[in-house]
Amino acid sequence: MLSRIAESLFWIGRYLERADDTARILDVQMQVLVEDPGMDERTSCEQLLSVMGVEEYKGTPNRWMILDLLAHNPDADTSIAAAIGASRESARRARETLSTDIWAAINTTWRGLSTARSMRPPVMFAWVRDRMAMISGIAAETMSRDEGWQFYMLGRSIERTDMTARLLSTAALAPGPQVAWPTTLRACGAYESFIRAYRGIEADRQAAEFLLLDRWFPRSIVSSLVEAEKALGRLANVGPRSGFSDEAQRLLGRARTELEYRPLEELVFDLPVEMERLQRVCAAASEAVNHRYFADRDIYAWTGGVVL
């Protein structure tokens, strides 16, 4: 497969997942601010901006600044609008390999952003999640399970790992965990699955364990890492007799085993630090994929230098 096409499909997966998960993170943040009026809004918003990697901004952080930087502003690299716009640009570059349905769904979503900006925040977040779910479903039903699909799944899985780590950091840093964790589970679509798995027990530790380690829930970190490893294994076709020659596969595999085999108490003791470490692994794995598969192209020429 041409590296241009492979790279575009990889980033389509990443950008669509980024838009979806940013909507989920913002949904959690806004609900926590509404349900806990005693919360220090400035501190909470500063923590969220830090988790999302926003280092430069003007003014005092508040919910309206958060909505601009992380949702509406197409010029802000971290925003939902920017991610959807970048996914459309990636799709345009890989137009000859995408089905008409996928292209139409991505293009229609991009065109709908102007209307989405006028929606109330919860309605907009739901709209983004619905559109991303629709595009994901169309991709699953219309894409051949060839190398293109593996690059798409690889990008989506790495991004989901990174963004779920940020979501867990947001919940762990929230001053009202009794509100933050149930809201986080609902944002991931995990609440009902969690309640069934733990038979009605609602506790912060169990919620963190479910979103970190549950192998059966597709949005958990371990499940996402497994999917990324599978995609890399299929792209490699035949692996070496010992070890891993693919640096990305080695990085992601080691991260998964460290999560699975370390005591849960160690992981949740300082969860934001652990999740920041995982985000660095995702960045390193993405760079390794770039060097191995897209080395003959400048990845930063059309992504604005944003690789997380």
Tab-separated table of C-alpha atoms in Angstrom:
chain	number	residue	atom	x	y	z
A	1	MET	CA	0.000	0.000	0.000
A	2	LEU	CA	1.248	3.509	-0.814
A	3	SER	CA	2.565	5.223	2.300
A	4	ARG	CA	0.415	8.272	1.491
A	5	ILE	CA	-2.759	6.172	1.662
A	6	ALA	CA	-1.624	4.207	4.709
A	7	GLU	CA	-0.752	7.393	6.567
A	8	SER	CA	-4.081	9.007	5.696
A	9	LEU	CA	-6.056	6.002	6.954
A	10	PHE	CA	-3.992	5.887	10.145
A	11	TRP	CA	-4.780	9.534	10.830
A	12	ILE	CA	-8.441	9.235	9.876
A	13	GLY	CA	-8.730	6.657	12.665
A	14	ARG	CA	-6.870	8.894	15.089
A	15	TYR	CA	-8.694	12.125	14.346
A	16	LEU	CA	-12.169	10.601	14.458
A	17	GLU	CA	-11.392	8.922	17.770
A	18	ARG	CA	-9.918	12.174	19.084
A	19	ALA	CA	-13.095	14.086	18.293
A	20	ASP	CA	-15.228	11.389	19.918
A	21	ASP	CA	-13.157	11.170	23.087
A	22	THR	CA	-12.735	14.930	23.455
A	23	ALA	CA	-16.530	15.204	23.406
A	24	ARG	CA	-16.687	12.541	26.122
A	25	ILE	CA	-14.086	14.314	28.265
A	26	LEU	CA	-15.857	17.667	27.925
A	27	ASP	CA	-19.178	16.039	28.762
A	28	VAL	CA	-17.689	14.738	32.010
A	29	GLN	CA	-16.168	18.120	32.849
A	30	MET	CA	-19.336	20.090	32.237
A	31	GLN	CA	-21.539	17.667	34.140
A	32	VAL	CA	-19.195	17.701	37.139
A	33	LEU	CA	-19.187	21.519	37.160
A	34	VAL	CA	-22.988	21.591	37.070
A	35	GLU	CA	-23.557	18.850	39.663
A	36	ASP	CA	-20.954	20.125	42.137
A	37	PRO	CA	-21.523	23.894	42.508
A	38	GLY	CA	-18.932	24.052	45.279
A	39	MET	CA	-16.129	23.105	42.919
A	40	ASP	CA	-13.443	25.662	42.118
A	41	GLU	CA	-14.129	26.181	38.413
A	42	ARG	CA	-10.776	27.816	37.670
A	43	THR	CA	-8.736	25.023	39.232
A	44	SER	CA	-10.816	22.330	37.568
A	45	CYS	CA	-10.472	23.958	34.145
A	46	GLU	CA	-6.726	24.471	34.614
A	47	GLN	CA	-6.345	20.786	35.403
A	48	LEU	CA	-8.346	19.807	32.322
A	49	LEU	CA	-6.273	22.058	30.067
A	50	SER	CA	-3.129	20.503	31.492
A	51	VAL	CA	-4.450	16.973	30.934
A	52	MET	CA	-5.334	17.856	27.342
A	53	GLY	CA	-1.888	19.305	26.691
A	54	VAL	CA	-2.971	22.950	26.344
A	55	GLU	CA	-0.103	24.991	27.722
A	56	GLU	CA	-0.724	28.454	26.270
A	57	TYR	CA	-3.958	30.393	26.685
A	58	LYS	CA	-5.065	33.884	27.566
A	59	GLY	CA	-7.256	34.881	30.471
A	60	THR	CA	-8.623	33.011	33.448
A	61	PRO	CA	-9.692	29.443	32.624
A	62	ASN	CA	-13.428	28.854	32.836
A	63	ARG	CA	-16.006	26.641	31.172
A	64	TRP	CA	-16.447	29.008	28.222
A	65	MET	CA	-12.725	29.053	27.512
A	66	ILE	CA	-12.727	25.251	27.719
A	67	LEU	CA	-15.537	25.051	25.179
A	68	ASP	CA	-13.674	27.351	22.802
A	69	LEU	CA	-10.266	25.681	23.050
A	70	LEU	CA	-11.465	22.074	23.161
A	71	ALA	CA	-14.688	22.145	21.142
A	72	HIS	CA	-15.456	25.044	18.815
A	73	ASN	CA	-12.257	26.745	17.670
A	74	PRO	CA	-11.042	25.179	14.399
A	75	ASP	CA	-7.676	26.918	14.817
A	76	ALA	CA	-7.005	25.266	18.199
A	77	ASP	CA	-5.127	22.003	17.578
A	78	THR	CA	-6.861	20.321	20.525
A	79	SER	CA	-10.452	21.104	19.527
A	80	ILE	CA	-13.183	18.820	18.236
A	81	ALA	CA	-13.656	21.112	15.227
A	82	ALA	CA	-9.951	20.853	14.343
A	83	ALA	CA	-9.983	17.053	14.651
A	84	ILE	CA	-13.026	16.709	12.392
A	85	GLY	CA	-11.497	19.120	9.887
A	86	ALA	CA	-8.234	17.172	9.883
A	87	SER	CA	-10.080	13.874	9.430
A	88	ARG	CA	-11.806	15.327	6.364
A	89	GLU	CA	-8.467	16.457	4.942
A	90	SER	CA	-7.012	12.990	5.541
A	91	ALA	CA	-10.068	11.413	3.900
A	92	ARG	CA	-9.695	13.712	0.909
A	93	ARG	CA	-6.100	12.534	0.458
A	94	ALA	CA	-7.207	8.893	0.575
A	95	ARG	CA	-10.396	9.475	-1.407
A	96	GLU	CA	-9.680	6.736	-3.945
A	97	THR	CA	-9.547	4.047	-1.255
A	98	LEU	CA	-12.577	5.101	0.811
A	99	SER	CA	-16.127	4.089	0.084
A	100	THR	CA	-18.532	6.819	-0.978
A	101	ASP	CA	-20.478	6.274	2.256
A	102	ILE	CA	-17.468	6.936	4.490
A	103	TRP	CA	-16.462	10.059	2.588
A	104	ALA	CA	-20.032	11.380	2.635
A	105	ALA	CA	-20.371	10.766	6.381
A	106	ILE	CA	-17.089	12.545	7.220
A	107	ASN	CA	-17.824	15.423	4.845
A	108	THR	CA	-21.376	15.857	6.170
A	109	THR	CA	-20.080	15.905	9.743
A	110	TRP	CA	-17.545	18.586	8.857
A	111	ARG	CA	-20.240	20.686	7.184
A	112	GLY	CA	-22.477	20.264	10.235
A	113	LEU	CA	-19.956	21.903	12.571
A	114	SER	CA	-21.341	25.383	11.934
A	115	THR	CA	-24.760	24.232	13.162
A	116	ALA	CA	-23.272	22.272	16.062
A	117	ARG	CA	-21.616	25.407	17.458
A	118	SER	CA	-25.037	26.900	18.193
A	119	MET	CA	-26.176	23.840	20.177
A	120	ARG	CA	-26.141	23.649	23.950
A	121	PRO	CA	-22.919	21.855	25.061
A	122	PRO	CA	-24.559	18.532	26.096
A	123	VAL	CA	-26.465	18.414	22.808
A	124	MET	CA	-23.320	19.145	20.806
A	125	PHE	CA	-21.334	16.459	22.614
A	126	ALA	CA	-24.100	13.935	21.947
A	127	TRP	CA	-24.165	14.998	18.276
A	128	VAL	CA	-20.411	14.488	17.946
A	129	ARG	CA	-20.572	11.074	19.585
A	130	ASP	CA	-23.477	10.003	17.380
A	131	ARG	CA	-21.686	11.134	14.217
A	132	MET	CA	-18.459	9.390	15.198
A	133	ALA	CA	-20.366	6.195	16.002
A	134	MET	CA	-22.089	6.356	12.625
A	135	ILE	CA	-18.806	6.832	10.743
A	136	SER	CA	-17.214	4.005	12.711
A	137	GLY	CA	-20.128	1.731	11.855
A	138	ILE	CA	-19.956	2.616	8.170
A	139	ALA	CA	-16.219	1.926	8.145
A	140	ALA	CA	-16.761	-1.446	9.811
A	141	GLU	CA	-19.370	-2.408	7.226
A	142	THR	CA	-17.731	-1.101	4.051
A	143	MET	CA	-13.937	-1.399	4.441
A	144	SER	CA	-12.114	-4.532	3.320
A	145	ARG	CA	-10.022	-6.148	6.039
A	146	ASP	CA	-6.811	-5.384	4.185
A	147	GLU	CA	-3.813	-3.264	5.135
A	148	GLY	CA	-5.905	-0.105	4.931
A	149	TRP	CA	-8.254	-1.408	7.610
A	150	GLN	CA	-5.307	-2.358	9.822
A	151	PHE	CA	-3.843	1.148	9.593
A	152	TYR	CA	-7.244	2.652	10.369
A	153	MET	CA	-7.681	0.372	13.393
A	154	LEU	CA	-4.123	1.000	14.539
A	155	GLY	CA	-4.627	4.757	14.526
A	156	ARG	CA	-7.983	4.494	16.259
A	157	SER	CA	-6.683	2.132	18.946
A	158	ILE	CA	-3.603	4.232	19.775
A	159	GLU	CA	-5.732	7.367	19.982
A	160	ARG	CA	-8.355	5.628	22.138
A	161	THR	CA	-5.649	4.483	24.548
A	162	ASP	CA	-4.254	8.003	24.792
A	163	MET	CA	-7.615	9.714	25.194
A	164	THR	CA	-8.998	7.192	27.683
A	165	ALA	CA	-5.868	7.817	29.748
A	166	ARG	CA	-6.690	11.532	29.682
A	167	LEU	CA	-10.290	10.792	30.650
A	168	LEU	CA	-9.130	8.748	33.636
A	169	SER	CA	-6.763	11.549	34.652
A	170	THR	CA	-9.652	14.023	34.510
A	171	ALA	CA	-11.770	11.796	36.768
A	172	ALA	CA	-8.919	11.175	39.197
A	173	LEU	CA	-8.164	14.897	39.539
A	174	ALA	CA	-11.800	15.923	40.023
A	175	PRO	CA	-12.417	17.151	43.587
A	176	GLY	CA	-15.781	15.328	43.689
A	177	PRO	CA	-14.991	11.689	42.786
A	178	GLN	CA	-18.440	10.535	43.850
A	179	VAL	CA	-19.720	12.508	40.845
A	180	ALA	CA	-16.730	12.210	38.499
A	181	TRP	CA	-16.416	8.419	38.250
A	182	PRO	CA	-20.083	7.571	37.510
A	183	THR	CA	-20.100	10.418	34.993
A	184	THR	CA	-16.900	9.086	33.416
A	185	LEU	CA	-18.385	5.607	33.110
A	186	ARG	CA	-21.458	7.034	31.402
A	187	ALA	CA	-19.303	9.142	29.075
A	188	CYS	CA	-17.537	5.963	27.949
A	189	GLY	CA	-20.837	4.143	27.505
A	190	ALA	CA	-19.573	1.805	30.216
A	191	TYR	CA	-21.986	2.359	33.088
A	192	GLU	CA	-24.362	-0.533	32.419
A	193	SER	CA	-21.520	-2.931	31.574
A	194	PHE	CA	-19.726	-1.867	34.749
A	195	ILE	CA	-22.799	-2.383	36.930
A	196	ARG	CA	-23.291	-5.875	35.474
A	197	ALA	CA	-19.630	-6.773	35.912
A	198	TYR	CA	-19.491	-5.623	39.539
A	199	ARG	CA	-23.077	-6.570	40.419
A	200	GLY	CA	-24.250	-3.128	41.410
A	201	ILE	CA	-21.173	-2.090	43.396
A	202	GLU	CA	-20.278	1.545	42.648
A	203	ALA	CA	-16.815	2.510	43.893
A	204	ASP	CA	-13.985	4.607	42.521
A	205	ARG	CA	-11.467	1.769	42.652
A	206	GLN	CA	-13.699	-0.618	40.732
A	207	ALA	CA	-14.531	2.037	38.126
A	208	ALA	CA	-10.831	2.723	37.545
A	209	GLU	CA	-10.129	-1.011	37.326
A	210	PHE	CA	-12.899	-1.512	34.760
A	211	LEU	CA	-11.764	1.303	32.457
A	212	LEU	CA	-8.119	0.323	32.827
A	213	LEU	CA	-8.080	-3.445	32.724
A	214	ASP	CA	-11.347	-5.004	31.552
A	215	ARG	CA	-10.502	-7.166	28.529
A	216	TRP	CA	-14.107	-7.480	27.360
A	217	PHE	CA	-15.050	-3.789	27.282
A	218	PRO	CA	-13.860	-2.262	23.976
A	219	ARG	CA	-13.097	1.202	25.353
A	220	SER	CA	-10.870	0.031	28.203
A	221	ILE	CA	-7.174	0.829	27.938
A	222	VAL	CA	-6.076	-2.801	27.912
A	223	SER	CA	-8.620	-3.689	25.223
A	224	SER	CA	-7.449	-0.764	23.078
A	225	LEU	CA	-3.812	-1.788	23.473
A	226	VAL	CA	-4.662	-5.350	22.448
A	227	GLU	CA	-6.370	-4.086	19.280
A	228	ALA	CA	-3.361	-1.928	18.419
A	229	GLU	CA	-1.042	-4.902	18.891
A	230	LYS	CA	-3.240	-7.088	16.684
A	231	ALA	CA	-3.194	-4.499	13.900
A	232	LEU	CA	0.586	-4.203	14.078
A	233	GLY	CA	0.960	-7.987	14.057
A	234	ARG	CA	-1.175	-8.292	10.923
A	235	LEU	CA	0.744	-5.521	9.184
A	236	ALA	CA	4.012	-7.296	9.952
A	237	ASN	CA	2.610	-10.504	8.362
A	238	VAL	CA	5.426	-12.757	9.613
A	239	GLY	CA	7.064	-11.886	12.897
A	240	PRO	CA	10.596	-12.704	14.017
A	241	ARG	CA	11.342	-15.975	15.814
A	242	SER	CA	12.249	-14.080	18.963
A	243	GLY	CA	11.425	-10.643	20.337
A	244	PHE	CA	9.776	-7.880	18.297
A	245	SER	CA	11.386	-6.034	15.444
A	246	ASP	CA	8.519	-3.523	15.408
A	247	GLU	CA	9.298	-0.815	17.962
A	248	ALA	CA	5.667	0.289	18.207
A	249	GLN	CA	4.552	-3.269	18.962
A	250	ARG	CA	7.237	-3.600	21.608
A	251	LEU	CA	6.250	-0.319	23.280
A	252	LEU	CA	2.523	-1.055	23.310
A	253	GLY	CA	3.008	-4.666	24.408
A	254	ARG	CA	5.192	-3.653	27.308
A	255	ALA	CA	2.687	-0.974	28.364
A	256	ARG	CA	-0.132	-3.527	28.303
A	257	THR	CA	1.739	-6.121	30.342
A	258	GLU	CA	2.799	-3.525	32.907
A	259	LEU	CA	-0.838	-2.554	33.362
A	260	GLU	CA	-2.106	-6.123	33.536
A	261	TYR	CA	0.509	-7.536	35.895
A	262	ARG	CA	1.054	-4.671	38.306
A	263	PRO	CA	-1.112	-4.563	41.443
A	264	LEU	CA	-4.106	-2.314	40.973
A	265	GLU	CA	-3.192	-0.410	44.150
A	266	GLU	CA	0.024	0.769	42.486
A	267	LEU	CA	-1.824	1.969	39.411
A	268	VAL	CA	-4.532	3.945	41.202
A	269	PHE	CA	-2.217	5.337	43.911
A	270	ASP	CA	-1.128	8.120	41.553
A	271	LEU	CA	-3.327	7.547	38.525
A	272	PRO	CA	-2.648	10.868	36.732
A	273	VAL	CA	1.095	10.151	36.725
A	274	GLU	CA	0.533	6.631	35.414
A	275	MET	CA	-1.760	7.926	32.689
A	276	GLU	CA	0.735	10.602	31.691
A	277	ARG	CA	3.342	7.873	31.309
A	278	LEU	CA	0.940	5.923	29.104
A	279	GLN	CA	0.351	8.998	26.946
A	280	ARG	CA	4.106	9.247	26.367
A	281	VAL	CA	4.120	5.596	25.292
A	282	CYS	CA	1.349	6.327	22.773
A	283	ALA	CA	3.332	9.260	21.394
A	284	ALA	CA	6.473	7.113	21.077
A	285	ALA	CA	4.516	4.290	19.418
A	286	SER	CA	2.954	6.728	16.941
A	287	GLU	CA	6.399	8.051	16.087
A	288	ALA	CA	7.677	4.494	15.619
A	289	VAL	CA	4.797	3.758	13.233
A	290	ASN	CA	5.666	6.925	11.335
A	291	HIS	CA	9.330	5.916	10.955
A	292	ARG	CA	8.530	2.379	9.884
A	293	TYR	CA	5.627	2.901	7.496
A	294	PHE	CA	5.514	6.577	6.518
A	295	ALA	CA	9.203	7.527	6.583
A	296	ASP	CA	9.173	8.785	3.013
A	297	ARG	CA	6.547	11.414	3.832
A	298	ASP	CA	6.508	14.456	6.086
A	299	ILE	CA	3.828	13.654	8.652
A	300	TYR	CA	3.900	17.201	10.020
A	301	ALA	CA	3.198	18.875	6.698
A	302	TRP	CA	-0.561	18.577	7.112
A	303	THR	CA	-1.174	17.655	10.759
A	304	GLY	CA	0.127	20.882	12.229
A	305	GLY	CA	2.759	18.948	14.166
A	306	VAL	CA	0.121	17.429	16.451
A	307	VAL	CA	0.807	13.744	17.032
A	308	LEU	CA	-0.989	13.183	20.322
